[in-house]
Amino acid sequence: MKIAVVGATGLVGGVMLKVLEERNFPLDELLVVASERSVGKKMEFKGQPIEVISIPDAIKQKPDIALFSAGGSTSLEWAPKFAEVGTTVIDNSSAWRMDHSKKLVVPEINASSLTKDDKIIANPNCSTIQMVMALAPLHTKYDIKRIVVSTYQSVSGTGVKAVEQLENEISGVKGEMAYPYPIHKNAIPHCDVFEENGYTKEEMKLVRETQKILNDKTIAVTATAVRIPTAGGHSESVNVEFENDFDLNDVRKLLSETDGVTVQDNLDVNNYPMPIYANGKDDVFVGRIRRDGSQPNTLNLWVVSDNLRKGAATNTVQIAEYLVKNNLV
Ligand SMILES: NC(=O)c1ccc[n+]([C@@H]2O[C@H](COP(=O)([O-])OP(=O)(O)OC[C@H]3O[C@@H](n4cnc5c(N)ncnc54)[C@H](OP(=O)(O)O)[C@@H]3O)[C@@H](O)[C@H]2O)c1
């Protein structure tokens, strides 16, 4: 099993290497790939140095699987070229997510739809993954009608440059800006670019990707995505209206029995999810589970997860694990 990590020098790529190592992914050879700027640079995997190579060099070596986290344009250009030599690409960018011929996969929810013919598989957006992880089991049982979500997203969601902007601002150093405004001591209601409808692309990802993953176009979703000065871990306030009524204890039980979800909801001891504790972990944490008294069949949740792990690297590696386990590569 030959695996390529494309974008290995980036934030998500670095976590991918860590997750592959932690989970002891069954690989015989690892290729670490980045832009021409990084070719020749030394990285480390399982204590051994590995040299960064270019994308064309990686394609020549025909890896079985390529885990991509190198931005949308790199993916649009190069993922098909990997697929042509027989590599299965799992892509973290938004390039292929809404392409009708590509699957958008959260393994706990819809990996069973994958086949050997899926040569480019899309990994959903980080804020979508954590929300659908919490909502999929509830949708199956109570049938979601409408979701109102507000996000509180960490700077690591924007990449290396944004983490540096926050660090520079905290230490009073002038540097390059990843955002149009300071992020330290601020909250910026602007994640990704604006679309013509006045929503940001990040907000519309929450709408479109949720419907695609839950395979239900009738679910109404409206989102507000906000960047806040946390270093790692996205948080979300999720208000969800169901067709059917629910019992709060059943909701807690269902969520606590869901693989990859941890319920933290004991108000007596101030137990609720927070990014500083979710950071570095693979689970999606759910708490503040309560009924919305303002309308029937409606629930409020607070959902937190490490955007670089379950929101990106871990989900990608889990898809690769599923492919290997089920002989799909
Ligand atoms: N951060 C998150 O929470 C998150 C979550 C889900 C998905 N994603 C997606 O994952 C991707 C990477 O995000 P990131 O946060 O890791 O960004 P990042 O820290 O800026 O890293 C970008 C990576 O892509 C490589 N790259 C850029 N242009 C390239 C090119 N032309 N050819 C080959 N490699 C190229 C860079 O290599 P060099 O070091 O050589 O420049 C670097 O390894 C993006 O598509 C992003 O939308 C991010």
PDB file of N, CA, C and O in Angstrom, residues 19 55 74 97 110 141 173 175 178 195 202 231 304 306 308:
ATOM      1  N   VAL A  19      -1.997  11.453  12.172  1.00  0.00           N
ATOM      2  CA  VAL A  19      -3.125  10.517  12.313  1.00  0.00           C
ATOM      3  C   VAL A  19      -2.779   9.166  11.670  1.00  0.00           C
ATOM      4  O   VAL A  19      -3.089   8.109  12.225  1.00  0.00           O
ATOM      5  N   ILE A  55       4.342  17.105  -7.123  1.00  0.00           N
ATOM      6  CA  ILE A  55       3.169  16.342  -7.566  1.00  0.00           C
ATOM      7  C   ILE A  55       3.506  15.465  -8.784  1.00  0.00           C
ATOM      8  O   ILE A  55       3.200  14.270  -8.777  1.00  0.00           O
ATOM      9  N   THR A  74      -5.348  23.320  -6.839  1.00  0.00           N
ATOM     10  CA  THR A  74      -4.388  22.208  -6.978  1.00  0.00           C
ATOM     11  C   THR A  74      -5.162  20.907  -7.183  1.00  0.00           C
ATOM     12  O   THR A  74      -4.816  20.068  -8.017  1.00  0.00           O
ATOM     13  N   ARG A  97     -16.749  18.603  -3.973  1.00  0.00           N
ATOM     14  CA  ARG A  97     -17.801  18.202  -3.019  1.00  0.00           C
ATOM     15  C   ARG A  97     -19.204  18.204  -3.616  1.00  0.00           C
ATOM     16  O   ARG A  97     -20.012  17.346  -3.299  1.00  0.00           O
ATOM     17  N   ASN A 110     -22.051   7.533   5.623  1.00  0.00           N
ATOM     18  CA  ASN A 110     -22.376   7.052   4.268  1.00  0.00           C
ATOM     19  C   ASN A 110     -21.231   6.363   3.526  1.00  0.00           C
ATOM     20  O   ASN A 110     -21.240   6.318   2.290  1.00  0.00           O
ATOM     21  N   LYS A 141     -33.980   9.127  13.366  1.00  0.00           N
ATOM     22  CA  LYS A 141     -35.074   8.838  14.308  1.00  0.00           C
ATOM     23  C   LYS A 141     -36.226   9.857  14.258  1.00  0.00           C
ATOM     24  O   LYS A 141     -37.382   9.472  14.325  1.00  0.00           O
ATOM     25  N   VAL A 173       3.517  41.726  17.136  1.00  0.00           N
ATOM     26  CA  VAL A 173       4.447  41.785  15.989  1.00  0.00           C
ATOM     27  C   VAL A 173       3.643  42.084  14.725  1.00  0.00           C
ATOM     28  O   VAL A 173       2.555  41.529  14.539  1.00  0.00           O
ATOM     29  N   GLY A 175       2.799  41.650  10.857  1.00  0.00           N
ATOM     30  CA  GLY A 175       3.064  40.566   9.909  1.00  0.00           C
ATOM     31  C   GLY A 175       2.000  40.514   8.844  1.00  0.00           C
ATOM     32  O   GLY A 175       1.141  41.399   8.753  1.00  0.00           O
ATOM     33  N   ALA A 178      -3.991  37.306   7.149  1.00  0.00           N
ATOM     34  CA  ALA A 178      -4.813  36.317   6.443  1.00  0.00           C
ATOM     35  C   ALA A 178      -6.254  36.794   6.343  1.00  0.00           C
ATOM     36  O   ALA A 178      -7.010  36.364   5.480  1.00  0.00           O
ATOM     37  N   GLU A 195     -20.804  35.050  -1.381  1.00  0.00           N
ATOM     38  CA  GLU A 195     -21.493  34.682  -2.622  1.00  0.00           C
ATOM     39  C   GLU A 195     -22.485  35.788  -2.964  1.00  0.00           C
ATOM     40  O   GLU A 195     -22.713  36.702  -2.165  1.00  0.00           O
ATOM     41  N   GLU A 202     -18.598  29.480   3.099  1.00  0.00           N
ATOM     42  CA  GLU A 202     -18.592  28.565   4.251  1.00  0.00           C
ATOM     43  C   GLU A 202     -20.030  28.305   4.726  1.00  0.00           C
ATOM     44  O   GLU A 202     -20.391  27.181   5.060  1.00  0.00           O
ATOM     45  N   ALA A 231      -7.344  28.901  18.771  1.00  0.00           N
ATOM     46  CA  ALA A 231      -6.261  28.339  17.952  1.00  0.00           C
ATOM     47  C   ALA A 231      -6.687  27.066  17.249  1.00  0.00           C
ATOM     48  O   ALA A 231      -6.270  26.793  16.125  1.00  0.00           O
ATOM     49  N   VAL A 304     -18.862  20.745  19.344  1.00  0.00           N
ATOM     50  CA  VAL A 304     -17.467  21.189  19.229  1.00  0.00           C
ATOM     51  C   VAL A 304     -16.600  20.044  18.720  1.00  0.00           C
ATOM     52  O   VAL A 304     -16.777  18.887  19.127  1.00  0.00           O
ATOM     53  N   ASP A 306     -12.389  19.186  16.808  1.00  0.00           N
ATOM     54  CA  ASP A 306     -11.115  19.659  16.264  1.00  0.00           C
ATOM     55  C   ASP A 306     -11.227  19.661  14.739  1.00  0.00           C
ATOM     56  O   ASP A 306     -11.307  18.605  14.112  1.00  0.00           O
ATOM     57  N   LEU A 308      -9.131  20.266  12.460  1.00  0.00           N
ATOM     58  CA  LEU A 308      -8.042  19.654  11.695  1.00  0.00           C
ATOM     59  C   LEU A 308      -8.084  18.131  11.784  1.00  0.00           C
ATOM     60  O   LEU A 308      -7.512  17.441  10.963  1.00  0.00           O
TER      61      LEU A 308
END
